Coordinates of C-alpha atoms (C1' of nucleotides) in Angstrom, one line a residue:
Chain A
X1362 CA -2.3 5.6 18.2
X1363 CA 0.7 7.5 19.5
X1364 CA 1.2 10.9 18.1
X1365 CA 4.9 11.3 18.9
X1366 CA 6.3 8.7 16.5
X1367 CA 4.8 8.4 13.1
X1368 CA 5.9 7.6 9.7
X1369 CA 6.3 10.6 7.4
X1370 CA 3.2 11.5 5.6
X1371 CA 2.8 9.5 2.4
X1372 CA 5.6 7.0 3.4
X1373 CA 4.2 3.7 4.4
X1374 CA 5.3 0.5 6.1
X1375 CA 4.4 -2.7 4.2
X1376 CA 3.7 -5.5 6.6
X1377 CA 2.8 -9.1 6.2
X1378 CA 0.5 -10.3 4.8
X1379 CA 0.6 -7.5 2.3
X1380 CA 4.4 -7.9 1.9
X1381 CA 3.7 -11.5 0.9
X1382 CA 1.5 -10.2 -1.9
X1383 CA 4.3 -7.8 -2.9
X1384 CA 6.8 -10.6 -3.0
X1385 CA 4.5 -12.7 -5.2
X1386 CA 3.9 -9.9 -7.7
X1387 CA 7.5 -8.9 -7.8
X1388 CA 8.6 -12.5 -8.4
X1389 CA 6.0 -12.9 -11.2
X1390 CA 7.1 -9.7 -12.9
X1391 CA 10.7 -10.6 -12.6
X1392 CA 10.0 -14.0 -14.1
X1393 CA 8.0 -12.6 -17.0
X1394 CA 10.7 -10.0 -17.8
X1395 CA 13.7 -12.3 -17.4
X1396 CA 12.0 -14.9 -19.6
X1397 CA 11.9 -12.3 -22.4
X1398 CA 15.5 -11.4 -22.0
X1399 CA 15.2 -8.3 -19.9
X1400 CA 18.1 -7.8 -17.4
X1401 CA 17.6 -6.1 -14.1
X1402 CA 19.3 -2.7 -13.7
X1403 CA 19.7 -1.4 -10.2
X1404 CA 19.7 2.4 -10.2
X1405 CA 20.4 5.0 -7.5
X1406 CA 17.5 6.6 -5.8
X1407 CA 19.1 10.0 -6.1
X1408 CA 20.1 11.8 -9.3
X1409 CA 21.0 15.4 -10.0
X1410 CA 17.9 17.5 -10.3
X1411 CA 19.0 18.7 -13.7
X1412 CA 18.5 15.2 -15.1
X1413 CA 14.8 15.2 -14.3
X1414 CA 14.3 18.8 -15.5
X1415 CA 15.9 17.8 -18.9
X1416 CA 14.0 14.6 -19.4
X1417 CA 10.6 14.8 -17.7
X1418 CA 10.3 18.5 -18.6
X1419 CA 11.1 21.6 -16.6
X1420 CA 7.5 22.8 -16.9
X1421 CA 5.9 19.4 -16.0
X1422 CA 4.0 19.3 -12.8
X1423 CA 6.3 16.6 -11.5
X1424 CA 9.4 18.7 -11.8
X1425 CA 7.7 22.0 -11.0
X1426 CA 6.1 21.1 -7.7
X1427 CA 6.4 17.4 -6.8
X1428 CA 10.1 16.6 -6.5
X1429 CA 12.0 16.1 -3.3
X1430 CA 15.0 18.3 -4.1
X1431 CA 17.8 19.3 -1.8
X1432 CA 21.3 20.8 -2.1
X1433 CA 24.1 18.4 -1.3
X1434 CA 27.2 19.7 0.7
X1435 CA 28.7 21.2 -2.4
X1436 CA 25.5 23.0 -3.2
X1437 CA 24.5 20.8 -6.1
X1438 CA 20.8 20.3 -6.4
X1439 CA 19.9 16.6 -6.1
X1440 CA 16.5 15.0 -6.2
X1441 CA 14.9 11.8 -5.1
X1442 CA 13.9 10.1 -8.3
X1443 CA 10.2 10.7 -9.2
X1444 CA 10.5 8.0 -11.9
X1445 CA 13.2 5.8 -13.2
X1446 CA 13.4 6.1 -17.0
X1447 CA 15.6 9.2 -16.7
X1448 CA 18.0 7.4 -14.5
X1449 CA 18.0 4.4 -16.7
X1450 CA 18.9 6.5 -19.7
X1451 CA 21.5 8.3 -17.8
X1452 CA 23.0 5.0 -16.7
X1453 CA 22.9 3.8 -20.3
X1454 CA 24.8 6.8 -21.5
X1455 CA 27.4 7.0 -18.7
X1456 CA 28.0 3.2 -18.9
X1457 CA 28.1 3.1 -22.6
X1458 CA 25.2 0.6 -22.8
X1459 CA 23.8 2.1 -26.0
X1460 CA 26.9 1.4 -28.0
X1461 CA 26.2 -2.3 -28.2
X1462 CA 23.0 -2.4 -30.2
X1463 CA 19.8 -3.6 -28.8
X1464 CA 19.2 -3.5 -25.1
X1465 CA 16.4 -4.7 -22.8
X1466 CA 16.4 -3.7 -19.2
X1467 CA 14.0 -3.7 -16.3
X1468 CA 14.0 -2.1 -12.8
X1469 CA 12.1 -2.0 -9.6
X1470 CA 12.2 0.3 -6.6
X1471 CA 10.8 3.2 -4.8
X1472 CA 10.0 6.6 -6.4
X1473 CA 9.2 9.8 -4.7
X1474 CA 6.7 12.5 -5.5
X1475 CA 5.3 15.1 -3.1
X1476 CA 1.6 14.8 -3.9
X1477 CA -1.4 14.8 -1.5
X1478 CA -1.7 11.1 -0.4
X1479 CA -4.7 9.3 -1.6
X1480 CA -5.7 5.7 -2.2
X1481 CA -3.2 4.3 -4.7
X1482 CA -1.1 7.4 -4.5
X1483 CA 1.7 7.9 -2.0
X1484 CA 4.7 10.0 -1.7
X1485 CA 7.0 7.0 -1.7
X1486 CA 5.6 4.5 -4.2
X1487 CA 7.1 1.7 -6.0
X1488 CA 7.4 0.9 -9.7
X1489 CA 8.5 -2.0 -11.8
X1490 CA 9.5 -0.8 -15.2
X1491 CA 10.7 -2.2 -18.5
X1492 CA 12.8 -0.3 -21.1
X1493 CA 13.9 -1.4 -24.5
X1494 CA 16.6 0.5 -26.5
X1495 CA 17.8 0.5 -30.1
X1496 CA 14.6 -0.7 -31.8
X1497 CA 12.6 1.4 -34.2
X1498 CA 9.8 -0.9 -35.3
X1499 CA 6.4 -1.1 -33.6
X1500 CA 7.3 -4.7 -32.7
X1501 CA 9.0 -3.5 -29.5
X1502 CA 5.9 -1.6 -28.3
X1503 CA 3.9 -4.8 -29.0
X1504 CA 6.4 -6.8 -27.1
X1505 CA 6.3 -4.5 -24.1
X1506 CA 2.5 -4.5 -24.1
X1507 CA 2.4 -8.2 -24.4
X1508 CA 4.8 -8.5 -21.4
X1509 CA 2.4 -6.5 -19.2
X1510 CA -0.6 -8.6 -20.5
X1511 CA 1.3 -11.8 -19.7
X1512 CA 1.9 -10.5 -16.2
X1513 CA -1.8 -9.8 -15.7
X1514 CA -2.6 -13.3 -16.9
X1515 CA 0.0 -14.9 -14.7
X1516 CA -1.3 -13.3 -11.6
X1517 CA -4.9 -13.9 -12.6
X1518 CA -5.9 -10.2 -12.9
X1519 CA -9.1 -9.2 -14.7
X1520 CA -10.8 -6.0 -15.7
X1521 CA -7.8 -4.0 -16.9
X1522 CA -8.3 -2.4 -20.2
X1523 CA -5.5 -1.2 -22.5
X1524 CA -5.8 2.2 -24.1
X1525 CA -3.4 3.2 -26.9
X1526 CA -2.7 6.3 -28.8
X1527 CA 0.1 7.9 -30.8
X1528 CA 1.6 11.3 -30.3
X1529 CA 3.3 11.1 -33.7
X1530 CA 6.8 12.2 -34.5
X1531 CA 8.4 15.3 -33.0
X1532 CA 7.3 17.2 -36.1
X1533 CA 3.8 15.7 -36.0
X1534 CA 3.4 16.7 -32.4
X1535 CA 4.6 20.2 -33.1
X1536 CA 2.1 20.5 -35.9
X1537 CA -0.7 19.1 -33.8
X1538 CA 0.2 21.3 -30.9
X1539 CA -0.2 24.3 -33.1
X1540 CA -3.5 23.2 -34.4
X1541 CA -4.8 22.4 -30.9
X1542 CA -3.6 25.7 -29.5
X1543 CA -5.3 27.5 -32.3
X1544 CA -8.6 25.7 -31.6
X1545 CA -8.3 26.2 -27.8
X1546 CA -7.4 29.8 -28.1
X1547 CA -10.6 30.4 -30.1
X1548 CA -12.6 28.8 -27.3
X1549 CA -10.5 30.1 -24.4
X1550 CA -13.4 31.6 -22.6
X1551 CA -15.2 28.2 -22.3
X1552 CA -12.2 26.5 -20.8
X1553 CA -11.8 25.7 -17.1
X1554 CA -9.1 27.5 -15.1
X1555 CA -6.7 24.6 -15.0
X1556 CA -6.9 24.0 -18.7
X1557 CA -6.4 27.7 -19.4
X1558 CA -3.3 27.7 -17.3
X1559 CA -2.0 24.7 -19.4
X1560 CA -2.4 26.6 -22.6
X1561 CA 0.9 28.2 -22.0
X1562 CA 2.8 25.2 -20.5
X1563 CA 1.5 21.9 -21.7
X1564 CA -1.5 22.2 -23.9
X1565 CA -1.6 18.4 -24.8
X1566 CA -2.5 17.7 -21.2
X1567 CA -5.7 19.6 -21.6
X1568 CA -6.9 16.6 -23.6
X1569 CA -7.3 14.4 -20.5
X1570 CA -9.1 17.1 -18.5
X1571 CA -11.9 15.7 -16.4
X1572 CA -14.0 18.8 -16.5
X1573 CA -17.3 18.0 -18.3
X1574 CA -17.5 21.3 -20.2
X1575 CA -13.9 21.0 -21.4
X1576 CA -14.5 17.4 -22.5
X1577 CA -17.5 18.5 -24.5
X1578 CA -15.5 21.2 -26.1
X1579 CA -12.8 18.7 -27.0
X1580 CA -15.2 16.6 -29.0
X1581 CA -14.7 19.1 -31.8
X1582 CA -11.0 19.7 -31.3
X1583 CA -8.6 18.6 -33.9
X1584 CA -7.3 15.0 -33.5
X1585 CA -3.8 13.9 -33.4
X1586 CA -4.5 11.3 -36.0
X1587 CA -5.2 14.1 -38.5
X1588 CA -1.8 15.6 -37.9
X1589 CA 0.1 12.4 -38.4
X1590 CA 2.7 12.1 -41.1
X1591 CA 2.6 8.9 -43.2
X1592 CA 5.4 7.3 -41.3
X1593 CA 3.8 7.8 -37.9
X1594 CA 0.5 6.6 -39.2
X1595 CA 2.0 3.5 -40.7
X1596 CA 3.9 2.8 -37.4
X1597 CA 0.7 3.1 -35.4
X1598 CA -1.2 0.8 -37.8
X1599 CA 1.6 -1.7 -37.5
X1600 CA 1.3 -1.7 -33.8
X1601 CA -2.4 -2.3 -34.0
X1602 CA -1.9 -5.2 -36.4
X1603 CA 0.6 -6.7 -34.0
X1604 CA -1.7 -6.4 -31.0
X1605 CA -4.5 -8.0 -33.1
X1606 CA -2.1 -10.8 -34.0
X1607 CA -1.3 -11.2 -30.3
X1608 CA -5.0 -11.3 -29.4
X1609 CA -4.6 -8.4 -27.1
X1610 CA -7.7 -6.2 -26.8
X1611 CA -7.3 -2.4 -26.8
X1612 CA -9.2 0.8 -27.3
X1613 CA -7.8 3.7 -29.3
X1614 CA -8.1 6.8 -27.2
X1615 CA -7.3 10.0 -29.1
X1616 CA -7.2 11.9 -25.8
X1617 CA -4.6 9.7 -24.2
X1618 CA -1.5 11.8 -23.5
X1619 CA 1.4 11.6 -21.1
X1620 CA 2.4 13.9 -18.3
X1621 CA 6.1 13.4 -19.0
X1622 CA 7.6 15.4 -21.9
X1623 CA 9.9 12.8 -23.3
X1624 CA 7.2 10.6 -25.0
X1625 CA 6.9 10.5 -28.7
X1626 CA 5.0 8.1 -31.0
X1627 CA 3.0 5.3 -29.4
X1628 CA 1.7 5.8 -25.9
X1629 CA -0.4 3.3 -23.9
X1630 CA -2.0 2.9 -20.5
X1631 CA -3.6 0.0 -18.6
X1632 CA -6.5 1.3 -16.5
X1633 CA -9.0 -0.2 -14.1
X1634 CA -12.3 1.1 -12.7
X1635 CA -11.7 -0.6 -9.3
X1636 CA -9.3 1.9 -7.9
X1637 CA -11.2 5.2 -7.8
X1638 CA -9.4 8.2 -9.2
X1639 CA -6.0 6.6 -9.4
X1640 CA -7.0 4.3 -12.3
X1641 CA -3.7 3.9 -14.2
X1642 CA -1.8 0.8 -13.1
X1643 CA 0.7 0.6 -15.9
X1644 CA 1.6 3.0 -18.6
X1645 CA 4.4 3.9 -21.0
X1646 CA 5.2 4.5 -24.6
X1647 CA 8.0 5.4 -27.0
X1648 CA 10.6 8.0 -26.3
X1649 CA 12.9 8.1 -29.3
X1650 CA 14.4 11.5 -28.5
X1651 CA 15.4 11.1 -24.9
X1652 CA 18.8 9.5 -25.2
X1653 CA 20.0 12.1 -27.6
X1654 CA 18.4 14.8 -25.6
X1655 CA 20.5 13.8 -22.6
X1656 CA 23.7 13.7 -24.6
X1657 CA 23.9 10.1 -25.8
X1658 CA 23.9 8.8 -29.3
X1659 CA 20.6 8.8 -31.2
X1660 CA 18.8 5.8 -29.8
X1661 CA 15.2 4.8 -30.2
X1662 CA 13.5 3.6 -27.0
X1663 CA 10.3 2.5 -25.5
X1664 CA 9.2 1.4 -22.1
X1665 CA 6.5 1.2 -19.4
X1666 CA 6.2 1.4 -15.6
X1667 CA 3.7 -0.1 -13.4
X1668 CA 2.6 1.1 -9.9
X1669 CA 3.1 -1.6 -7.4
X1670 CA 0.8 -0.2 -4.8
X1671 CA -2.0 0.0 -7.3
X1672 CA -1.3 -3.5 -8.7
X1673 CA -1.3 -4.9 -5.2
X1674 CA -4.5 -3.1 -4.3
X1675 CA -6.2 -4.3 -7.5
X1676 CA -5.0 -7.9 -7.1
X1677 CA -6.1 -8.0 -3.5
X1678 CA -9.5 -6.7 -4.5
X1679 CA -9.8 -9.6 -6.9
X1680 CA -8.8 -12.1 -4.3
X1681 CA -6.0 -13.3 -6.6
X1682 CA -3.8 -14.5 -3.8
X1683 CA -4.1 -17.9 -2.2
X1684 CA -5.0 -18.0 1.4
X1685 CA -1.8 -17.9 3.4
X1686 CA -0.8 -21.3 4.8
X1687 CA 0.9 -21.9 8.1
X1688 CA 4.3 -23.5 8.6
X1689 CA 4.7 -27.2 8.2
X1690 CA 5.6 -27.8 11.8
X1691 CA 5.9 -26.2 15.2
X1692 CA 8.5 -27.7 17.5
X1693 CA 7.4 -27.8 21.1
X1694 CA 10.1 -28.4 23.8
X1695 CA 9.5 -28.9 27.5
X1696 CA 12.3 -28.3 29.9
X1697 CA 16.0 -27.4 29.6
X1698 CA 17.4 -30.6 28.1
X1699 CA 14.6 -31.0 25.6
X1700 CA 15.0 -27.4 24.5
X1701 CA 18.7 -27.9 23.8
X1702 CA 18.0 -31.0 21.9
X1703 CA 15.2 -29.2 20.0
X1704 CA 17.6 -26.5 18.7
X1705 CA 19.9 -29.2 17.2
X1706 CA 17.1 -31.2 15.9
X1707 CA 15.6 -28.2 14.1
X1708 CA 18.9 -27.4 12.5
X1709 CA 19.3 -30.9 11.3
X1710 CA 15.7 -30.9 9.9
X1711 CA 16.3 -27.7 8.0
X1712 CA 19.5 -29.0 6.6
X1713 CA 17.8 -32.1 5.3
X1714 CA 14.7 -30.4 4.1
X1715 CA 15.5 -27.0 2.7
X1716 CA 11.8 -26.3 1.9
X1717 CA 10.6 -27.3 5.3
X1718 CA 8.9 -24.4 7.1
X1719 CA 9.5 -25.0 10.8
X1720 CA 9.0 -22.8 13.8
X1721 CA 10.9 -23.6 17.0
X1722 CA 9.1 -22.5 20.1
X1723 CA 10.9 -19.7 21.9
X1724 CA 10.6 -18.4 25.4
X1725 CA 9.4 -21.6 27.0
X1726 CA 5.9 -21.8 28.3
X1727 CA 3.6 -24.6 29.5
X1728 CA 2.7 -27.3 27.1
X1729 CA -0.7 -25.7 26.8
X1730 CA 0.8 -22.4 25.9
X1731 CA 3.1 -23.9 23.4
X1732 CA 0.3 -25.9 21.8
X1733 CA -1.7 -22.7 21.6
X1734 CA 1.1 -21.0 19.7
X1735 CA 1.4 -23.9 17.4
X1736 CA -2.3 -23.7 16.7
X1737 CA -2.4 -20.0 16.2
X1738 CA 0.4 -19.9 13.6
X1739 CA -1.5 -22.5 11.6
X1740 CA 1.2 -25.2 11.7
X1741 CA 0.2 -28.5 10.2
X1742 CA 2.0 -30.6 12.9
X1743 CA 3.1 -30.0 16.4
X1744 CA 6.3 -31.8 17.2
X1745 CA 6.5 -32.4 20.9
X1746 CA 9.8 -33.0 22.6
X1747 CA 9.7 -33.6 26.4
X1748 CA 11.7 -35.5 28.9
X1749 CA 10.1 -38.8 28.1
X1750 CA 10.6 -38.4 24.3
X1751 CA 14.2 -37.3 25.0
X1752 CA 14.8 -40.5 26.9
X1753 CA 13.4 -42.6 24.0
X1754 CA 15.2 -40.7 21.2
X1755 CA 11.8 -39.9 19.8
X1756 CA 9.3 -37.1 19.4
X1757 CA 5.5 -37.0 19.5
X1758 CA 4.0 -35.7 16.2
X1759 CA 0.5 -34.4 16.5
X1760 CA -1.5 -33.4 13.4
X1761 CA -3.2 -30.1 14.1
X1762 CA -5.2 -29.6 10.9
X1763 CA -6.6 -33.1 10.5
X1764 CA -8.3 -35.3 13.0
X1765 CA -5.7 -37.9 13.3
X1766 CA -4.0 -39.7 16.2
X1767 CA -0.7 -38.4 17.3
X1768 CA 2.2 -40.8 17.0
X1769 CA 5.7 -41.4 18.3
X1770 CA 8.4 -41.0 15.7
X1771 CA 12.1 -41.7 16.2
X1772 CA 14.2 -38.6 15.9
X1773 CA 16.5 -40.2 13.3
X1774 CA 13.6 -40.8 10.9
X1775 CA 11.7 -37.6 11.6
X1776 CA 13.1 -35.9 8.5
X1777 CA 11.9 -38.8 6.3
X1778 CA 8.5 -38.7 8.0
X1779 CA 8.1 -35.0 7.5
X1780 CA 9.3 -35.2 3.9
X1781 CA 6.6 -37.7 3.1
X1782 CA 3.9 -35.7 4.8
X1783 CA 4.8 -32.4 3.3
X1784 CA 5.0 -33.8 -0.2
X1785 CA 1.6 -35.3 0.2
X1786 CA 0.1 -31.9 1.2
Chain B
rG853 C1' -1.8 23.2 -3.4
rU854 C1' -7.9 23.3 -3.0
rG855 C1' -12.6 21.2 -1.0
rG856 C1' -15.3 17.5 2.0
rA857 C1' -15.8 13.5 5.7
rC858 C1' -13.4 11.4 9.8
rG859 C1' -9.6 10.6 14.1
rU860 C1' -12.0 6.7 21.3
rA861 C1' -7.8 -0.1 23.7
rG862 C1' -3.3 -3.8 19.0
rC863 C1' -8.0 -4.3 15.5
rU864 C1' -13.5 -3.2 14.4
rC865 C1' -16.4 0.2 16.7
rA866 C1' -20.2 2.1 20.8
rG867 C1' -20.4 6.4 24.1
rC868 C1' -21.4 13.0 22.0
rA869 C1' -29.0 17.4 24.8
rG870 C1' -21.0 18.1 29.0
rG871 C1' -20.5 14.9 35.1
rU872 C1' -13.8 12.7 34.0
rA873 C1' -14.4 5.7 29.4
rG874 C1' -17.2 0.6 27.2
rA875 C1' -18.2 -3.9 23.8
rG876 C1' -16.5 -7.6 20.5
rC877 C1' -12.1 -9.6 18.5
rC878 C1' -6.9 -10.2 19.9
rC879 C1' -3.3 -11.1 23.9
rC880 C1' -2.0 -13.4 29.0
rG881 C1' -3.4 -16.9 32.8
rG882 C1' -6.8 -20.6 35.4
rG883 C1' -10.5 -24.6 34.7
rU884 C1' -7.2 -29.9 32.4
rU885 C1' 0.7 -30.3 37.3
rG886 C1' 2.4 -33.3 29.3
rU887 C1' -1.5 -31.7 24.7
rG888 C1' -4.1 -26.6 20.5
rG889 C1' -8.9 -25.4 18.2
rC890 C1' -14.9 -25.2 21.3
rC891 C1' -16.7 -23.7 26.2
rU892 C1' -16.0 -21.2 30.8
rC893 C1' -13.7 -18.0 34.7
rG894 C1' -10.4 -14.1 35.4
rG895 C1' -6.6 -10.5 33.9
rU896 C1' -3.4 -6.9 30.9
rG897 C1' -4.2 -2.8 27.8
rG898 C1' -6.6 4.0 26.4
rU899 C1' -3.1 11.3 29.0
rC900 C1' -10.5 9.5 24.0
rG901 C1' -4.7 12.3 17.6
rU902 C1' -2.2 16.9 19.6
rG903 C1' -2.4 22.0 21.6
rG904 C1' -5.3 25.8 23.3
rG905 C1' -10.3 27.9 24.8
rU906 C1' -15.4 27.8 27.2
rU907 C1' -17.2 25.5 31.9
rC908 C1' -17.4 24.0 38.8
rA909 C1' -16.8 19.8 35.2
rA910 C1' -15.0 18.4 28.1
rA911 C1' -14.2 12.0 24.6
rU912 C1' -18.6 15.1 24.3
rC913 C1' -19.0 22.4 22.8
rC914 C1' -15.4 26.1 20.1
rC915 C1' -10.6 27.3 17.7
rA916 C1' -6.1 25.7 15.8
rU917 C1' -2.9 21.9 14.3
rC918 C1' -1.4 17.0 12.7
rG919 C1' -3.0 12.6 10.5
rU920 C1' -6.3 9.2 7.6
rC921 C1' -9.9 8.7 3.7
rC922 C1' -12.5 10.6 -0.7
rA923 C1' -12.7 14.1 -4.7
rC924 C1' -10.0 18.0 -7.4
rC925 C1' -5.1 18.1 -9.0
rC926 C1' -1.2 14.7 -10.4
rC927 C1' -0.1 10.1 -12.4
rA928 C1' 2.2 4.5 -11.7

RNA sequence: GUGGACGUAGCUCAGCAGGUAGAGCCCCGGGUUGUGGCCUCGGUGGUCGUGGGUUCAAAUCCCAUCGUCCACCCCA
């Protein structure tokens, strides 16, 4: 393990076979989202720091101490995006996307937060997110939740539970915040240090404290539900009815809050107990005020983001992925003239059979060495091309996985031969 | 940012009352001059994370530092 050259802490290489799992999950997610009419938006990785301060919240932990911020050559402060909703909204405003009514978008890509690395938590991590704009009814939250549920189903994931809650309208939240603060101030001396610190900055976050004593105290704290105006309460009831109709199980968690300031109304989170402390794999909610807050026209919105690293980890732990299979064939060539013929033959085969997975031996080697390589990569057939085959216009095809005799196949019917065998597999 | 555990070959790990490195797997080659997997024989590969200290002598002891993992924290 060389010391001199290392990746930056918290920044990881993703190699096969893990990268194959990533591809599979990304493809499934893309399919699920595209099927429901979400279009992919590709956003910059860098935005002005100001954007995140105004959306996520200047006093949030993310903005306060986790962003990769740096001045550009003109002295403007830029930041690597810690999440993508802000950028998505910024793009929507600057590109005029919110002037056309309803809009469904999804994105994927790396995000950056300077946290202490841990299992399921890295400084560069990847999210797939879905955002829906211009819809006020609870139906869009139900749709978003159903999309995530569909994705879990498609990849065969079990053991994720959905938690939902509502933060209420802006006014509800303000009223609740006051009630909660009042309660917490009265019990300030029994709060832990972190929670006491949050009294001044983000009191709602105290609700998901892990400190036992604090949790106990919170049992008697005022609940958001009791501060809800009739419209908010009706909206939340509607969401629950829709989830019931969809057959999606959930638990109402009055302590579920979000770390980002822009959320209002419904919030939700999919959690697992298989990932240790980093248990949230997908979460989101409604953020009706954000577009206007950033200078756009008043536009209701909701969305979620899932953490790819966590999803991959969870899926791998549940053995959701099929065992990797080797290529269909490995082309063995012996000597200079057969090697030249092999190059052309491989091209012809790939033209004829676009789905054929074929490795051509490189760097020569004895027949034994080449056969070993063919075996090692898990190829189904070794296709041998030596001087004698060359003279006959044929190849020798040897099955490597099944106990069958090898046989001579004419080069001009090799593609048909392989097509048949591969389809049969 | 805080606390704890741990860093020895590409991988998994042994060696740690201090005497200057080992195994298994992998990889390469021979046994079979054109036939893989099994077997067998041989071979490549490590400044023992890094820097300092103690000592005649340090992978083994001490300090620092970097990294990994776990928890706090944060959150996807």
